CSV table of C-alpha atoms in Angstrom, one decimal:
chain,number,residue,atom,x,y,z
A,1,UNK,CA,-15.8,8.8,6.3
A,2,UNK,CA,-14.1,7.5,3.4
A,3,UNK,CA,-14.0,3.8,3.0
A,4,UNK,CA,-13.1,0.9,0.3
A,5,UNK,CA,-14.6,-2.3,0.6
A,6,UNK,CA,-13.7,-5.0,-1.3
A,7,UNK,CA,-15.1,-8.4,-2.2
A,8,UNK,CA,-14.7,-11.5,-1.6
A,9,UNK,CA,-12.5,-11.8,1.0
A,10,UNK,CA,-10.8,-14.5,-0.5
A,11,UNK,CA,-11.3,-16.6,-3.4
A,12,UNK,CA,-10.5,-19.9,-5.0
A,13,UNK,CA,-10.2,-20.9,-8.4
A,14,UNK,CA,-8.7,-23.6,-11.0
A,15,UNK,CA,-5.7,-22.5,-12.7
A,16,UNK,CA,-6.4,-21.2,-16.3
A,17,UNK,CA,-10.3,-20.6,-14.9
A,18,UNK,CA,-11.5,-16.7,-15.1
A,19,UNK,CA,-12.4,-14.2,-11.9
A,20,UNK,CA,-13.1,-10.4,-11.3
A,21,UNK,CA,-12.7,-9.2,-7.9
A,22,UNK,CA,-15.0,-6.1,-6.5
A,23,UNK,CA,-14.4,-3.0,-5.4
A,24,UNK,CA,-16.5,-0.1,-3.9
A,25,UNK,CA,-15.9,2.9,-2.5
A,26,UNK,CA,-17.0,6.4,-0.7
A,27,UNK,CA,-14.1,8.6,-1.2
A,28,UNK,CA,-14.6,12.1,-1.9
A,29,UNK,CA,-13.7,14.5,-3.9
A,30,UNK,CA,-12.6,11.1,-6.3
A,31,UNK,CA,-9.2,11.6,-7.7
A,32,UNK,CA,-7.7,8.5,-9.2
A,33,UNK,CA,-8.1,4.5,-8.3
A,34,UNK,CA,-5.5,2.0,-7.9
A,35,UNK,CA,-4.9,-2.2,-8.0
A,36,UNK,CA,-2.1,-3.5,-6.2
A,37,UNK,CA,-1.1,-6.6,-6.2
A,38,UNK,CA,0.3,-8.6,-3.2
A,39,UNK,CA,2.4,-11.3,-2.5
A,40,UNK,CA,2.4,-12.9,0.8
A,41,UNK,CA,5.3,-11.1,2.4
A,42,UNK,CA,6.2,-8.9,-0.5
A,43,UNK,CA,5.4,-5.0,-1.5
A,44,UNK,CA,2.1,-4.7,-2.8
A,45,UNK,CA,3.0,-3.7,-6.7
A,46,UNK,CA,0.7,-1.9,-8.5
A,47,UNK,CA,-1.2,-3.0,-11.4
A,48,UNK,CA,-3.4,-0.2,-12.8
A,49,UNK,CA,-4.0,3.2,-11.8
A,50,UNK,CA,-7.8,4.8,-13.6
A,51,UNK,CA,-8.5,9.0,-12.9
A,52,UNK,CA,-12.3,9.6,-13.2
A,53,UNK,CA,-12.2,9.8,-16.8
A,54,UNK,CA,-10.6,6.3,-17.6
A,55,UNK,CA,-13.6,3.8,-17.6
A,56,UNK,CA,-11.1,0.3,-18.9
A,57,UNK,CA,-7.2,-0.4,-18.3
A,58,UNK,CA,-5.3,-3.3,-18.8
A,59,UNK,CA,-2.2,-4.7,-18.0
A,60,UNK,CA,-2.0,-7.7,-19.3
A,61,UNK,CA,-4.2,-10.4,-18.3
A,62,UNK,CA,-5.6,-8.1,-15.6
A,63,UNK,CA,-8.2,-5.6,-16.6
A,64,UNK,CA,-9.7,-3.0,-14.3
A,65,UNK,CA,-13.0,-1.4,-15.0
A,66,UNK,CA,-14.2,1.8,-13.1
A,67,UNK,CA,-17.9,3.2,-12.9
A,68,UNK,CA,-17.6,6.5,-11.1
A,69,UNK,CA,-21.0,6.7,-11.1
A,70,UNK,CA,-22.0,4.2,-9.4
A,71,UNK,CA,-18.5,4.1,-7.1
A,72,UNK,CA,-17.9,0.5,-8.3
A,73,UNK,CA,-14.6,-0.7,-9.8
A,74,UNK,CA,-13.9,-4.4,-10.8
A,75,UNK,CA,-10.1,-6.4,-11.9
A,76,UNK,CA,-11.1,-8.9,-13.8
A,77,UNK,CA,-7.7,-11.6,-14.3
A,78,UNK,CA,-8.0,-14.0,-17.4
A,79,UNK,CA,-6.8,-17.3,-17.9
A,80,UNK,CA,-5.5,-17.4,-14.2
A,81,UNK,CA,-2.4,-18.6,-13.4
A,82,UNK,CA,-0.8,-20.3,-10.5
A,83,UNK,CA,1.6,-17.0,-9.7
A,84,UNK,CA,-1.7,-15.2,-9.4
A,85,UNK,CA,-2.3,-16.4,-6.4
A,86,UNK,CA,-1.5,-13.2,-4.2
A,87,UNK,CA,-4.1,-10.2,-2.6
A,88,UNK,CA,-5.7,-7.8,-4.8
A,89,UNK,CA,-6.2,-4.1,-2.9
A,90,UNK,CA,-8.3,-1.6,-4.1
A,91,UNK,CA,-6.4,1.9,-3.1
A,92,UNK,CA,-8.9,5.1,-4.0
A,93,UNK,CA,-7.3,8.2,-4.1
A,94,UNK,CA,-9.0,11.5,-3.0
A,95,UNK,CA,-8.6,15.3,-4.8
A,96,UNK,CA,-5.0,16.3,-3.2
A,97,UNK,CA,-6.6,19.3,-0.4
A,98,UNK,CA,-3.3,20.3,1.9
A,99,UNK,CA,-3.9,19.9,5.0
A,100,UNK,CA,-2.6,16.8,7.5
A,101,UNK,CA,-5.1,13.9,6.3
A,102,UNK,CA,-3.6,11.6,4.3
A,103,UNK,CA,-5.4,10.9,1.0
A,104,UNK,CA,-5.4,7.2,0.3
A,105,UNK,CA,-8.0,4.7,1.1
A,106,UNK,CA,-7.0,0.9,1.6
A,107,UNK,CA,-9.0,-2.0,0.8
A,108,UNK,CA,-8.5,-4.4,3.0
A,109,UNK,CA,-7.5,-7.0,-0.1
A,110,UNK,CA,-9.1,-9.9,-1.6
A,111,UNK,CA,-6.6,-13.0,-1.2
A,112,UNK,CA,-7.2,-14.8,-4.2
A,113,UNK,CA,-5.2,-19.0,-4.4
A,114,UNK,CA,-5.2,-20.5,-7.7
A,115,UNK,CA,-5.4,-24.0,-7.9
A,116,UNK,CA,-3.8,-26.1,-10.1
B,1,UNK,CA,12.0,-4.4,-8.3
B,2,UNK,CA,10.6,-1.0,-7.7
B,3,UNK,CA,13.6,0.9,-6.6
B,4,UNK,CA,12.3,1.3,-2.9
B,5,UNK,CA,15.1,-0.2,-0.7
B,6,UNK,CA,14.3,-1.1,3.1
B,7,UNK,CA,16.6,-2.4,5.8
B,8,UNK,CA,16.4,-4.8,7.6
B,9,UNK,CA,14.8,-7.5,6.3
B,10,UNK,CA,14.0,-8.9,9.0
B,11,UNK,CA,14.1,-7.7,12.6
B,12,UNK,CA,13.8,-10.3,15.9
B,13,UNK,CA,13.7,-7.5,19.5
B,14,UNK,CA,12.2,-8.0,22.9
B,15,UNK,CA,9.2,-5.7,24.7
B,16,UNK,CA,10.8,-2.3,25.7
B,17,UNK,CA,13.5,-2.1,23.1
B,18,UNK,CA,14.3,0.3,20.1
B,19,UNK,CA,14.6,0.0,16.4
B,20,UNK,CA,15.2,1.9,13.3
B,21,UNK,CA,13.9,1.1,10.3
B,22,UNK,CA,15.6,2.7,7.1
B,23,UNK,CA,14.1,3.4,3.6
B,24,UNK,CA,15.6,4.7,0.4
B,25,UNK,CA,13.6,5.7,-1.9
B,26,UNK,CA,13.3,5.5,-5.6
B,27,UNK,CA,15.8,7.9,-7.4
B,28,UNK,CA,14.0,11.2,-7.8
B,29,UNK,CA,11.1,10.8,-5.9
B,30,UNK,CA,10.7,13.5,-3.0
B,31,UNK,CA,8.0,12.0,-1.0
B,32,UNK,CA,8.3,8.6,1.1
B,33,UNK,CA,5.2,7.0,2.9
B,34,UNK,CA,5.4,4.6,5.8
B,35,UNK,CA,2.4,2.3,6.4
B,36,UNK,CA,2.4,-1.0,8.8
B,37,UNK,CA,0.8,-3.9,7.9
B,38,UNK,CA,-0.2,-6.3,10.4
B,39,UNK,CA,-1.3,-10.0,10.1
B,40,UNK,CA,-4.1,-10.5,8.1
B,41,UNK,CA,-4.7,-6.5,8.0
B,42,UNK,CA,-4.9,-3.9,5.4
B,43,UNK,CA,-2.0,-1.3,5.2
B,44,UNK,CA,-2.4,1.2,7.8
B,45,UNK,CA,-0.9,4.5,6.8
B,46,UNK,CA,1.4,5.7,9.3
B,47,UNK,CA,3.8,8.9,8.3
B,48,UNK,CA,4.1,10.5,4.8
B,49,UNK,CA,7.0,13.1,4.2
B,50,UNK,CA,8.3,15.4,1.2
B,51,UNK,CA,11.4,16.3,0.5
B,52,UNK,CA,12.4,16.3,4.1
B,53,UNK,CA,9.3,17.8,6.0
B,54,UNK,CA,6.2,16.0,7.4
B,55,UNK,CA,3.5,16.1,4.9
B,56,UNK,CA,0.7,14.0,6.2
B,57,UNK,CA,0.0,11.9,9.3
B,58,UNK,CA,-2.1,8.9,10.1
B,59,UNK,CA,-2.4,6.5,13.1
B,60,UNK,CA,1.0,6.8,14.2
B,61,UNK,CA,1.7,6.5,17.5
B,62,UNK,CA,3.5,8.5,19.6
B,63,UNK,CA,5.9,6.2,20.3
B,64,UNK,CA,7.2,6.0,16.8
B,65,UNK,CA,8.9,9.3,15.1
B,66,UNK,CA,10.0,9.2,11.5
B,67,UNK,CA,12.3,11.8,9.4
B,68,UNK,CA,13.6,12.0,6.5
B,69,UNK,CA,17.1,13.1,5.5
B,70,UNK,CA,18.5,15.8,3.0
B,71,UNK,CA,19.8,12.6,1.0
B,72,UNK,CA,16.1,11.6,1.2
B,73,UNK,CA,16.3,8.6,2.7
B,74,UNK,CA,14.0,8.0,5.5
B,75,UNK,CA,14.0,6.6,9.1
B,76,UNK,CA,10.8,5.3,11.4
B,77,UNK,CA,11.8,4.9,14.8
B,78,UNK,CA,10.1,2.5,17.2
B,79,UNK,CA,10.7,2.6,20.5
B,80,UNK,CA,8.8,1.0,24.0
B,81,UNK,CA,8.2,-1.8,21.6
B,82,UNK,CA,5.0,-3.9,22.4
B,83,UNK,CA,4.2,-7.2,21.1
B,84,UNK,CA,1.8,-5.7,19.1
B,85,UNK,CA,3.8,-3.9,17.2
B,86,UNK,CA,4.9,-6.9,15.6
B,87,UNK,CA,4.2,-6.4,12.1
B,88,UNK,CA,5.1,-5.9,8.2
B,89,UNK,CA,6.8,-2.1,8.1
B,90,UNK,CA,6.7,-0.7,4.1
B,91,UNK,CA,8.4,2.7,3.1
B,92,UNK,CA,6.7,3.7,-0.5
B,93,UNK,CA,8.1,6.6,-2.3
B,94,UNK,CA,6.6,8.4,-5.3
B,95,UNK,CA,7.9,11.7,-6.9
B,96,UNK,CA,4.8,13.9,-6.4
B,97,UNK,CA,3.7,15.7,-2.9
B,98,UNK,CA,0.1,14.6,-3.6
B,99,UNK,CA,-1.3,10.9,-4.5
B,100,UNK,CA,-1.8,11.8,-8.4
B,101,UNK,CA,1.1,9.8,-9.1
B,102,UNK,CA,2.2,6.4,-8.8
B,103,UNK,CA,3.4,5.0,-5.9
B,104,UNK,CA,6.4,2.3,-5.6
B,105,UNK,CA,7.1,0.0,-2.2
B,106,UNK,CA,9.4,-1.2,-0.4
B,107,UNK,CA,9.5,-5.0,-0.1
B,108,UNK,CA,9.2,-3.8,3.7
B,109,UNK,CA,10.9,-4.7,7.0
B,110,UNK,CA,9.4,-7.6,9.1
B,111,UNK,CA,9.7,-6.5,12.4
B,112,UNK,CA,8.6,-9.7,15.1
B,113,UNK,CA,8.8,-8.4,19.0
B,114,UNK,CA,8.9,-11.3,21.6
């Protein structure tokens, strides 16, 4: 079964202070790997997308890392700042095969506070 | 903003009733998801559809029907509502019939059933 598990749960840190949130995942065939970010009551909006190839992205003061591998991927945020404070979710993607099923995999997020 | 337009906002019903929620999506893209979200949950996938036919189907239940329109705007029906059902509603859209391409959301309907 596929599955995305993400870690911590939830995390606190001091404005301007540095984190990297974890993600790991069985999906099969792999086709690409997403971060979204979430603010409480808002649509997630997505942060970086990474196909099996792509091994770094950044956007900003996020950067994503991806270790097919080892199914590990990791969005590290710099310099954090208090409108960071939201939840990170991990979406994996699986090779497009027809059929009914759909073919994204949610994390369940990690709800990240920063702290002035 | 991503483009993705739901109505309404927000959404206040009793057990029993009916709703429609309404989506448009982003100009050009052909397929529109619909996932609930409830509190403190991940996004469950509920309905996905391309250019006006069902695509994919998750944990929908069968008292909630979606379609989507020849202007490609879509519509998730819920009816017999239970106070369960009380939850965050997003419509995504994103241009390709597969998940290769990026996908856009809604800032989603918040739908609270007393």
């Amino acid at each position: 079964k596929n599955q995305v598990e993400q870690s911590p749960q939830s995390l606190i840190i001091l404005e301007g202070k540095n984190c990297t949130l974890q993600c790991n995942y069985t999906v099969s065939p792999f086709s690409n790997l997403r971060w979204y970010k979430q603010d409480t009551g808002r649509g997630p909006v997505s942060l970086t997308i990474m196909t099996f190839s792509e091994n770094t992205k950044s956007n900003g003061r996020y950067t994503a890392t991806l270790d097919a591998d080892t199914k590990q991927s990791s969005l590290h945020i710099t310099a954090s700042q208090l409108s960071d404070s939201a939840s990170y979710i991990c979406v994996v993607s699986a090779v497009y095969s027809g059929g009914g099923a759909d073919g994204l995999t949610f994390g369940k997020g990690t709800h990240l506070i920063i702290q002035p | 903003d991503s483009g993705v337009t739901q109505t309404p906002k927000h959404l206040i019903t009793a057990t029993g009733q009916r709703v429609t929620l309404r989506c448009s999506p982003r100009s050009g893209d052909l397929s529109v998801y619909w996932y609930q979200q409830s509190l403190d949950q991940g996004l469950q996938f509920l309905i996905q559809y391309y250019n006006g036919e069902e695509r994919a189907k998750g944990n929908i239940l069968e008292r909630f029907s979606a379609q989507q329109f020849p202007d490609l705007h879509s519509e998730l029906n819920l009816s017999s509502l239970e106070l369960g059902d009380s939850a965050l509603y997003f419509c995504a859209s994103s241009e390709f019939r597969s998940y290769t391409g990026e996908l856009f959301f809604g800032e989603g309907s918040r739908l609270t059933v007393l």
